[in-house]
Tab-separated table of C-alpha atoms in Angstrom:
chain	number	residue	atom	x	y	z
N	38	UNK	CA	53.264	-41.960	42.067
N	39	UNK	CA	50.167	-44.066	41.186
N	40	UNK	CA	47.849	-41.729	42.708
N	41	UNK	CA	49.604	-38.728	41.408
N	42	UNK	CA	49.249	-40.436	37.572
N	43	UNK	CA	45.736	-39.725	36.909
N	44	UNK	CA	45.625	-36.470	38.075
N	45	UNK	CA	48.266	-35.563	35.770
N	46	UNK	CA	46.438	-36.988	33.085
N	47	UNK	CA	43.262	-35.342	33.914
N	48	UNK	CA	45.150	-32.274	34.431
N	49	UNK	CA	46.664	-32.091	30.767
N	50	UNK	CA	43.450	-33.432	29.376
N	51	UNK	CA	41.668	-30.103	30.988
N	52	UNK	CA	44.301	-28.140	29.557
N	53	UNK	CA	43.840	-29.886	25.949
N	54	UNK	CA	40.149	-29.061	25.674
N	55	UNK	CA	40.700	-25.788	27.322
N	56	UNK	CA	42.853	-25.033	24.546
N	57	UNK	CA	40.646	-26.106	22.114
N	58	UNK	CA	37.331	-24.223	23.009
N	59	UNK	CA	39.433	-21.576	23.386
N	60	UNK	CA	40.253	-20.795	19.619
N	61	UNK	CA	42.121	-17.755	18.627
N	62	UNK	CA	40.329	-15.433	15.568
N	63	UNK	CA	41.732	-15.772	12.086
N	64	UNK	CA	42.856	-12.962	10.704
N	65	UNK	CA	42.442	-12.056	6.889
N	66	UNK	CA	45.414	-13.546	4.695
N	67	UNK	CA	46.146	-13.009	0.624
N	68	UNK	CA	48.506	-14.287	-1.256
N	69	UNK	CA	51.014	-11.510	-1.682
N	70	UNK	CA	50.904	-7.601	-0.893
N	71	UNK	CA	48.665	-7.378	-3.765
N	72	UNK	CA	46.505	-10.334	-3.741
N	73	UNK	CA	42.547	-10.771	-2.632
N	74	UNK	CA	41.908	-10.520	0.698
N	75	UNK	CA	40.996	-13.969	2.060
N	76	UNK	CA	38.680	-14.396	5.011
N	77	UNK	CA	36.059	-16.629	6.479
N	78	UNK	CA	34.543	-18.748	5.275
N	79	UNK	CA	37.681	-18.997	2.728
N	80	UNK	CA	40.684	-19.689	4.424
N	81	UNK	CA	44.044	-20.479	2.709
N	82	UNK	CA	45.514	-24.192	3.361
N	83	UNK	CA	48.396	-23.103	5.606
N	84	UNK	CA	45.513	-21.397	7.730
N	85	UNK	CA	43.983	-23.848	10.488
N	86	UNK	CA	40.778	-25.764	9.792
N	87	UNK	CA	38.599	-23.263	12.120
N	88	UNK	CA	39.515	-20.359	9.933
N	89	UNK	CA	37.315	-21.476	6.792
N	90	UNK	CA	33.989	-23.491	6.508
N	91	UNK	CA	34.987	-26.952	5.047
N	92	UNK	CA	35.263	-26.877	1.258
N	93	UNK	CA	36.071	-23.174	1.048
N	94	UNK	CA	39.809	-23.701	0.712
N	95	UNK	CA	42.009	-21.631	-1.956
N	96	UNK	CA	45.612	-21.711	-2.154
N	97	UNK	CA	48.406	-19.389	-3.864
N	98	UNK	CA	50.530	-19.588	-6.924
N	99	UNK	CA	53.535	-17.684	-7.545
N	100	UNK	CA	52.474	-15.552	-4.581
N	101	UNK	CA	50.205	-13.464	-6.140
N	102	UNK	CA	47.157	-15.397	-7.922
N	103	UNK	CA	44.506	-16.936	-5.702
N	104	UNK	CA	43.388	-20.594	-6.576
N	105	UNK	CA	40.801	-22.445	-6.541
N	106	UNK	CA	40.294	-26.004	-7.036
N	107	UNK	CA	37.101	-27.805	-8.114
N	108	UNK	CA	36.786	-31.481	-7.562
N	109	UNK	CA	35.518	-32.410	-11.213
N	110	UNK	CA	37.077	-29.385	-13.472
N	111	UNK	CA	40.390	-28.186	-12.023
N	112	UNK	CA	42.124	-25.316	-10.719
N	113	UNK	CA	40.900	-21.698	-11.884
N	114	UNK	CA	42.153	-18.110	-11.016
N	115	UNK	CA	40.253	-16.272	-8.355
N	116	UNK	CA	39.806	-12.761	-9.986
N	117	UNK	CA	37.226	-11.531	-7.167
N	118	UNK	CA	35.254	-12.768	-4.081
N	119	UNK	CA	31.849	-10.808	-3.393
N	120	UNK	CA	31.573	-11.406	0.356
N	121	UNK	CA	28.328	-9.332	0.602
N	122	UNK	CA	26.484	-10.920	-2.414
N	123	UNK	CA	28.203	-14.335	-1.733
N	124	UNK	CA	29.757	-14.434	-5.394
N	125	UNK	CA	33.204	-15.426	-6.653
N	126	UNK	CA	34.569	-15.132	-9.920
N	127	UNK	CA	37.033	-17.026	-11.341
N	128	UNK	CA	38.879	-17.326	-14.617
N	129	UNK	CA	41.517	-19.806	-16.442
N	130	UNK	CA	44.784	-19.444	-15.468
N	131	UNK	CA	46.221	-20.769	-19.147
N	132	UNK	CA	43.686	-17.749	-20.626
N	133	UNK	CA	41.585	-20.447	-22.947
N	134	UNK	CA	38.559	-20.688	-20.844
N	135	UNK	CA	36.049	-22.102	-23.718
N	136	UNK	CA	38.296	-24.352	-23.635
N	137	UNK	CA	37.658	-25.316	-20.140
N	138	UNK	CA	33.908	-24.807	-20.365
N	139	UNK	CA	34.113	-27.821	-22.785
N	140	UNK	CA	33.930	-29.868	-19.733
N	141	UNK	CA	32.897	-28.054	-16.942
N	142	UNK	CA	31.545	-29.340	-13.835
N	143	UNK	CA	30.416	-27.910	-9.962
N	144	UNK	CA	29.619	-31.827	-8.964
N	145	UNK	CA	31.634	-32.343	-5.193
N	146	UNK	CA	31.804	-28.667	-4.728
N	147	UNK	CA	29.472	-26.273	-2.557
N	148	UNK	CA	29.428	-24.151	-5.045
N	149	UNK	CA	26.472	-23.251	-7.257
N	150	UNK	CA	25.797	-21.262	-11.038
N	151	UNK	CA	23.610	-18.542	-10.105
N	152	UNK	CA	22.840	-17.178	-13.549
N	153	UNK	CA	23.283	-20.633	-15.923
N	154	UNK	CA	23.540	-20.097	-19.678
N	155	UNK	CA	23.367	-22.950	-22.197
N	156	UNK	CA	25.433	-22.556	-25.475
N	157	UNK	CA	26.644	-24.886	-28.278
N	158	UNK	CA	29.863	-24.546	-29.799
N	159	UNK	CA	30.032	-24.715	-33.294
N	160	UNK	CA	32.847	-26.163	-35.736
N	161	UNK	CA	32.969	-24.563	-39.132
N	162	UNK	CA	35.443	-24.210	-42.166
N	163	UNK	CA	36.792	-20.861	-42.400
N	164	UNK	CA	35.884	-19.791	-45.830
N	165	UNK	CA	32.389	-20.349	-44.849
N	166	UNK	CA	32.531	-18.629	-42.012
N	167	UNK	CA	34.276	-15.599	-43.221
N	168	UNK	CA	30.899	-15.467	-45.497
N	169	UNK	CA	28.686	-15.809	-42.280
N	170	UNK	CA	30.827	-13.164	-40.391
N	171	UNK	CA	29.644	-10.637	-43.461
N	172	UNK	CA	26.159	-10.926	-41.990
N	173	UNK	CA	26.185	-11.719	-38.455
N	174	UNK	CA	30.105	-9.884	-36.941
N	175	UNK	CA	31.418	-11.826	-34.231
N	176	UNK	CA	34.951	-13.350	-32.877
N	177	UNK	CA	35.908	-16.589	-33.224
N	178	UNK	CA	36.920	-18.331	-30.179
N	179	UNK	CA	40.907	-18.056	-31.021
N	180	UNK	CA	42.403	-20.501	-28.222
N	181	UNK	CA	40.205	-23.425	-30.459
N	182	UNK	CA	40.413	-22.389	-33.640
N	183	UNK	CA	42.805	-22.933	-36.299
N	184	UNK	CA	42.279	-20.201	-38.810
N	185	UNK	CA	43.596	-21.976	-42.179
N	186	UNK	CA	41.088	-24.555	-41.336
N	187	UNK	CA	38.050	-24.070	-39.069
N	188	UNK	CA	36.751	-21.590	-37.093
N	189	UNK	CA	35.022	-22.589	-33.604
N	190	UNK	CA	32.491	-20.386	-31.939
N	191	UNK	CA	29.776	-20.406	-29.291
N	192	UNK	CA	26.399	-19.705	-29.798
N	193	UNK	CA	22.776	-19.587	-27.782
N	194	UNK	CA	21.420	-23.270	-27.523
N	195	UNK	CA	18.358	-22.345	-29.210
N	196	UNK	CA	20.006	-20.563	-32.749
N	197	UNK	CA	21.627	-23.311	-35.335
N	198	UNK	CA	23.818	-22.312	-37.906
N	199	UNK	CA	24.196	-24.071	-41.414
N	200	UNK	CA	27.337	-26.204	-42.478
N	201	UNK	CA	28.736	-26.132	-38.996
N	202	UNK	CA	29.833	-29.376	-37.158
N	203	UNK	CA	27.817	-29.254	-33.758
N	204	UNK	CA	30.610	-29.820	-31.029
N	205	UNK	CA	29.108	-29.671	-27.465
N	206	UNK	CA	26.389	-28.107	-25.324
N	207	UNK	CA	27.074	-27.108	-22.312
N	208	UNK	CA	25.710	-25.066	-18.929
N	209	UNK	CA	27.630	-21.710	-18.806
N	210	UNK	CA	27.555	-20.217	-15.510
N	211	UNK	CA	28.368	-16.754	-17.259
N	212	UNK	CA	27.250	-13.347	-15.947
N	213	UNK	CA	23.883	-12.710	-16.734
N	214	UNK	CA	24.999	-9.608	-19.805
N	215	UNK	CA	24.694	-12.370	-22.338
N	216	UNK	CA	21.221	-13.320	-21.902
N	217	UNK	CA	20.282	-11.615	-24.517
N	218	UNK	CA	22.934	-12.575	-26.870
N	219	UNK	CA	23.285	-15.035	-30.081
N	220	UNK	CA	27.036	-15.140	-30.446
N	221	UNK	CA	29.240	-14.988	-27.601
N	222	UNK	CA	33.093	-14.404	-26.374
N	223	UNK	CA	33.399	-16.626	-23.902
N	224	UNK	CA	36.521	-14.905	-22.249
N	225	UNK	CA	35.199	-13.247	-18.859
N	226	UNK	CA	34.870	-14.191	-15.730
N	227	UNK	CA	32.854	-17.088	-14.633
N	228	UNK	CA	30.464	-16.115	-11.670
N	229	UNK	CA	29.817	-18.516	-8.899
N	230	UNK	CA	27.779	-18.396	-5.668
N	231	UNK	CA	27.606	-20.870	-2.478
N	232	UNK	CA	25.522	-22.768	-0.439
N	233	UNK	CA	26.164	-22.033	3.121
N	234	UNK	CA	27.460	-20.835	5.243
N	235	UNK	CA	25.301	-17.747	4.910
N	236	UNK	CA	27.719	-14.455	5.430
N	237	UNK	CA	26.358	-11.839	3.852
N	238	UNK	CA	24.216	-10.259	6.257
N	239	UNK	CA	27.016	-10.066	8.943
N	240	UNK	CA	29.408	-8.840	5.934
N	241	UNK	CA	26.834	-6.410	5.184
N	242	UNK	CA	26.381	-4.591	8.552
N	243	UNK	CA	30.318	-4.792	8.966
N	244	UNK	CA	30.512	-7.601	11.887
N	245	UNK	CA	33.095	-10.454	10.888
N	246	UNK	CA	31.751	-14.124	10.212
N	247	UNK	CA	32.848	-17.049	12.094
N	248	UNK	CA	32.620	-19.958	14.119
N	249	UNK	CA	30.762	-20.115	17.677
N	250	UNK	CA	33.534	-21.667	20.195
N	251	UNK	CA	34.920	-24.915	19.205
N	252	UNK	CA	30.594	-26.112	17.207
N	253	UNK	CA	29.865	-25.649	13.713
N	254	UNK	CA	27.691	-23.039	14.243
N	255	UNK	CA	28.017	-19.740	12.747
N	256	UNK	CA	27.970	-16.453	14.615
N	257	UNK	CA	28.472	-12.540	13.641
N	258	UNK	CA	30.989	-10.812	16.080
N	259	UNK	CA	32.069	-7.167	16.198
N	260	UNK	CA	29.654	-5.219	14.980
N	261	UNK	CA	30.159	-1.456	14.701
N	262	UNK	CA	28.575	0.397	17.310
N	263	UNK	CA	26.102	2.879	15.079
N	264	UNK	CA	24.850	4.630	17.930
N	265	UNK	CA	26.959	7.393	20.299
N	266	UNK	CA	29.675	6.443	22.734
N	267	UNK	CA	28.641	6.094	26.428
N	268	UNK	CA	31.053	9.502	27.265
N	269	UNK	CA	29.229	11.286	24.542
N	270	UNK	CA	25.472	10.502	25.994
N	271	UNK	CA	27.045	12.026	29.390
N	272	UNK	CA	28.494	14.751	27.637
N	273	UNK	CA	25.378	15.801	25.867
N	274	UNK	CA	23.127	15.406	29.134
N	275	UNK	CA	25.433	17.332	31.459
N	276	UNK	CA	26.130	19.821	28.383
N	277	UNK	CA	22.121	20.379	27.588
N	278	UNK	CA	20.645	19.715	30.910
N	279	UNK	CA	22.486	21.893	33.116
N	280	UNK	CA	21.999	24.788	31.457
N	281	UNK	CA	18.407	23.692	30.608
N	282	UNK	CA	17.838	23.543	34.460
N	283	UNK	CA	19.366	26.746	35.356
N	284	UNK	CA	16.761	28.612	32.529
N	285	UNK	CA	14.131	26.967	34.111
N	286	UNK	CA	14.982	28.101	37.495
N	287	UNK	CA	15.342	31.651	36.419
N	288	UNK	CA	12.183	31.944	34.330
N	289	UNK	CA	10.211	30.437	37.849
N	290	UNK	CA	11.842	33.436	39.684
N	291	UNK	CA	11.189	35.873	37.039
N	292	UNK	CA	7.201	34.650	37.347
N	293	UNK	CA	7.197	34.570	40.538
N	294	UNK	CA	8.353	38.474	40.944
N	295	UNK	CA	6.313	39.113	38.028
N	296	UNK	CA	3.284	38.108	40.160
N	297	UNK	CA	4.132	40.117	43.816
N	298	UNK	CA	4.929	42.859	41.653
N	299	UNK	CA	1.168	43.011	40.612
N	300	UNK	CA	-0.239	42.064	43.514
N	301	UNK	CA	1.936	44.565	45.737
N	302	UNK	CA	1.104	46.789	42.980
N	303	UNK	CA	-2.773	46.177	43.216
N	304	UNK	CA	-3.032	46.560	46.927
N	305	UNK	CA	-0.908	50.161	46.883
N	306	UNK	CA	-3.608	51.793	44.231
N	307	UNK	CA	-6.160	52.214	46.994
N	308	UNK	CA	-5.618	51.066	50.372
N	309	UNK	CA	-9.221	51.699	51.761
N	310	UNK	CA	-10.637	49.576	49.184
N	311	UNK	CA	-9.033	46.710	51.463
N	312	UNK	CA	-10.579	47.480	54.656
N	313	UNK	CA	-14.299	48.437	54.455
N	314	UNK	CA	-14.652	49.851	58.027
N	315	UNK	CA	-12.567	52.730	57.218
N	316	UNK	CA	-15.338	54.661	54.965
N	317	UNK	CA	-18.627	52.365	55.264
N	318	UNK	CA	-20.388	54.809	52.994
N	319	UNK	CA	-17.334	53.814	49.503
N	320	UNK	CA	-18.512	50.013	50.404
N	321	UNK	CA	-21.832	50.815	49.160
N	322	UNK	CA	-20.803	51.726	45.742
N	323	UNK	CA	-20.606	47.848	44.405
N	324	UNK	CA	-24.792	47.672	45.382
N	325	UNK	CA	-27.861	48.782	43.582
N	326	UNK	CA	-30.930	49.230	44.554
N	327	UNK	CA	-33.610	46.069	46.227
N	328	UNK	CA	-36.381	45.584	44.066
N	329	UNK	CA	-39.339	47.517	46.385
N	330	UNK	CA	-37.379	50.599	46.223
N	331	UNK	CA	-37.268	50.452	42.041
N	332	UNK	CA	-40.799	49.566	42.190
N	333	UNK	CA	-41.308	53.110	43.820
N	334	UNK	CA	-40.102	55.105	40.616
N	335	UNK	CA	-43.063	55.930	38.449
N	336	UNK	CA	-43.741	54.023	35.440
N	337	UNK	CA	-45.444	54.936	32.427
N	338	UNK	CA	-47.437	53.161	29.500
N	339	UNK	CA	-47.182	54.717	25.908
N	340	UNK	CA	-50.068	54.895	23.796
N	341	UNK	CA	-50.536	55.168	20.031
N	342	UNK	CA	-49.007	58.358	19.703
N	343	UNK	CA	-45.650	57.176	21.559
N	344	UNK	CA	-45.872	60.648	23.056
N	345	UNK	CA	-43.823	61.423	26.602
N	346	UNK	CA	-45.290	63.707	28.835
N	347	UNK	CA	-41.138	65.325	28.409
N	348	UNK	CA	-39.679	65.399	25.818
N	349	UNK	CA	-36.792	62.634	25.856
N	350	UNK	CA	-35.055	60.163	22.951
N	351	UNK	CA	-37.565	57.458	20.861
N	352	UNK	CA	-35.216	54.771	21.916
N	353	UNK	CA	-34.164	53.176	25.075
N	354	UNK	CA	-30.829	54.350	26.200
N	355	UNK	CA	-30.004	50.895	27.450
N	356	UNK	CA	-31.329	48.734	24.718
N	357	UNK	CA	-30.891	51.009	21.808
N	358	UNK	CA	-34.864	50.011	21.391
N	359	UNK	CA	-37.423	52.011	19.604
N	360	UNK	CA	-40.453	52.874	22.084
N	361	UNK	CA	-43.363	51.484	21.219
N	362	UNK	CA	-47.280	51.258	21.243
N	363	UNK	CA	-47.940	49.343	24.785
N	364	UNK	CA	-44.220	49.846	26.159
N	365	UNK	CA	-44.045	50.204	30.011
N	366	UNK	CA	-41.707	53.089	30.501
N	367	UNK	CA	-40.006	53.912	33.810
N	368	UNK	CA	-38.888	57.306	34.950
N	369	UNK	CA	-35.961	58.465	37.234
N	370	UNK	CA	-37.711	61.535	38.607
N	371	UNK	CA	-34.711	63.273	39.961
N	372	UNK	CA	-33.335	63.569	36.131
N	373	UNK	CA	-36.769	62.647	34.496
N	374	UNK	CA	-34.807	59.990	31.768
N	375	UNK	CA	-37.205	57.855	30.288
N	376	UNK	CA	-36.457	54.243	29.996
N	377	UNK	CA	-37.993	50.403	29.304
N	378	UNK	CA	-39.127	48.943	32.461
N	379	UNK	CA	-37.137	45.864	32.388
N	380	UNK	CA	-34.338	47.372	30.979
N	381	UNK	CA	-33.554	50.190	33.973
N	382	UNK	CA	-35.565	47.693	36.507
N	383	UNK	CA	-32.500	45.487	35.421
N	384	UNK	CA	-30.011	48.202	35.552
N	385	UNK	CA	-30.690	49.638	39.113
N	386	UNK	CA	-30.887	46.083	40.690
N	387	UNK	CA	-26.436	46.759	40.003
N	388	UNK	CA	-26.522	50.616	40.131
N	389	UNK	CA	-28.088	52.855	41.833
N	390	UNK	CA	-27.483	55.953	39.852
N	391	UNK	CA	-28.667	56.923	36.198
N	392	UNK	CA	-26.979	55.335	33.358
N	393	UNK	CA	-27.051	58.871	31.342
N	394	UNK	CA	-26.344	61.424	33.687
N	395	UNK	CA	-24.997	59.294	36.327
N	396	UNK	CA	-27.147	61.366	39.260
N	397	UNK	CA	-28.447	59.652	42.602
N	398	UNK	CA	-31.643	59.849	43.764
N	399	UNK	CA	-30.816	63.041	45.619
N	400	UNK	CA	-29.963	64.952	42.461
N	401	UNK	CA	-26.538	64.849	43.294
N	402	UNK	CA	-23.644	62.961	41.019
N	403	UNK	CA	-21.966	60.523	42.575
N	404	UNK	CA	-22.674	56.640	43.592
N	405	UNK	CA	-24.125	56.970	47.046
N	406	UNK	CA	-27.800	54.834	46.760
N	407	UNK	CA	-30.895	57.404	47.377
N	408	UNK	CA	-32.434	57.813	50.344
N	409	UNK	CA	-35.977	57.078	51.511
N	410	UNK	CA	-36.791	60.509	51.457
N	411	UNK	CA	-36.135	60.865	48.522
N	412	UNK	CA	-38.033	58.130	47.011
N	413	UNK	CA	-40.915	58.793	49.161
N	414	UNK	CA	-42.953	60.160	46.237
N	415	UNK	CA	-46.080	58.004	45.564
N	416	UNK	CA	-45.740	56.003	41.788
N	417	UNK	CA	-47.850	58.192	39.354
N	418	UNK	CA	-48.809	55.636	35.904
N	419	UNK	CA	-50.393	57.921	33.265
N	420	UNK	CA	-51.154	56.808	29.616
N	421	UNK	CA	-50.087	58.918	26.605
N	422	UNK	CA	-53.211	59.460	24.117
């Protein structure tokens, strides 16, 4: 039994902190069907500790207005709670809240006046006031006045008005519409912010604010997933690539057959063109003739009178080239076309026929190359006077 002792205790101890680091979540509360909803880092006081950030506690009152208690001015209606913007408004439950701004205070709270208005209120006797509401209109503040008597209102720190007792001046944290203003109702909401824990964010992007295990550190949990589900990724891929693949697989085979078409194709127009041994003579067509063999067709220099000894075209046929004085003319005796040197040198180095008439040296027309005897005729050069 002694041994078995601490092992009990140790054992319950485990199960204690266990317990404790292992926190359930708070879920949101309100007070009544049709009150605020109240979540972190509020938390109402019949919620545990871990379900608000210290300080942020509100309670309920006749189950359907939200409360909130300051340390150093009271309890106040929670109208709204801005969880994105971090603002709460709040208003006086006994509807006099001039009244309450009298002495109002934020000292032992964590909260803080964002927009912070200073006004004086203002004691004056009616009759003279019903003269100073003929030129500048506004309410009196009813819940402090007593109309047989005097007439209290609130105005902007920095305007002063004649004949009226000064009462108070105080820090308004009012919405920031009256900024602008002189006279003032002071009947909506007052707007307060917080310091810490810092929410918004996490509010903003739709995650829920809490605390981190059993620290005070806070943490933003269950954020919406703003891309696609895992099964829709897979769907899409198998959807689009599948199909993607088999179009890609047919437009290979289409090329492919595309391409032995046309080379089947090519190969069928002439089937000696693929084997020159069959007619040596067709090989020769693709050749022209070596330079010594042009040298042996007769060439001719024109003189002043441009003059051929035939009579033939002014231009070259392969240059489009007007003859000229001096030009070096060559001549294809078996048609007697006239031609620049260079150019038809040029030409029947590639072809051995003429480029007008298309004859051999033999006289014939085809592409078979001329013979030696026929260019066997001794180059003649002659000048034109």
């Amino acid at each position: 039994m002694e041994t078995s002792s601490p092992l009990l205790c140790s054992l319950f101890f485990f199960i204690l902190t266990h317990a404790a680091l292992c926190k359930p979540n708070c879920q949101p509360d309100s007070c009544g069907p049709t009150g605020l909803e109240i979540r972190f880092p509020f938390r109402l006081k019949d919620q545990p500790d871990w379900c608000g950030y210290p300080g942020f506690i509100l309670s309920c009152k006749n189950q359907s207005q939200t409360v909130l208690s300051l340390p150093n001015a009271g309890d106040f209606v929670v109208n709204d709670i801005d969880y994105v913007n971090e603002l709460i408004f709040i208003n006086d439950p006994d509807f006099c809240l001039p009244k309450r701004i009298l002495n109002f205070s934020l000292s032992g709270s964590p909260y803080l006046a964002p927009y912070p208005r200073t006004f004086t209120f203002l004691n004056c006797s009616s009759d003279y006031w019903i003269h100073y509401y003929m030129m500048y209109p506004t309410e009196p503040i009813s819940c402090l006045s007593n109309n047989q008597n005097f007439t209290v209102v609130a105005i902007a720190a920095n305007f002063m008005i004649d004949k009226c007792q000064n009462m108070s001046a105080v820090s308004v944290p009012i919405q920031d519409d009256y900024r602008y203003r002189t006279l003032v109702d002071l009947t909506e909401d007052l707007q307060l912010t917080w310091r810490g824990p810092n929410c918004g964010a996490c509010e903003f992007k739709g995650g829920t604010c809490r605390f981190k295990g059993d620290g005070e550190q806070i943490g933003c949990f269950n954020l919406p997933n703003r891309g696609l589900p895992r099964g829709a990724k897979y769907a899409i891929i198998i959807g689009g690539g599948i199909p993607g693949l088999v179009f890609l697989i047919g437009l290979l085979c289409y090329t492919c057959g595309r391409i032995k078409a046309y080379n089947t194709r090519g190969s069928n127009l002439d089937p000696e063109l693929s084997n020159p041994t069959i007619n040596p003579q067709r090989a020769l067509v693709m050749t022209g003739l070596d330079r010594a063999t042009i040298e042996l067709y007769p060439k001719t220099v024109l003189g002043e009178s441009k003059r051929l000894p035939n009579p033939n075209d002014g231009t070259c046929p392969i240059c489009l080239a007007e003859y000229q004085p001096k030009d070096t003319l060559r001549t294809i005796p078996e048609c007697n076309h006239y031609f620049h040197a260079t150019c038809i040198d040029e030409w029947l180095q590639m072809n051995a026929t003429c480029p007008l008439c298309r004859s051999s040296a033999d006289g014939s027309t085809g592409l078979t190359p001329c013979s030696s005897t026929i260019l066997s005729s001794s180059p003649s050069s002659s000048s034109a006077s």
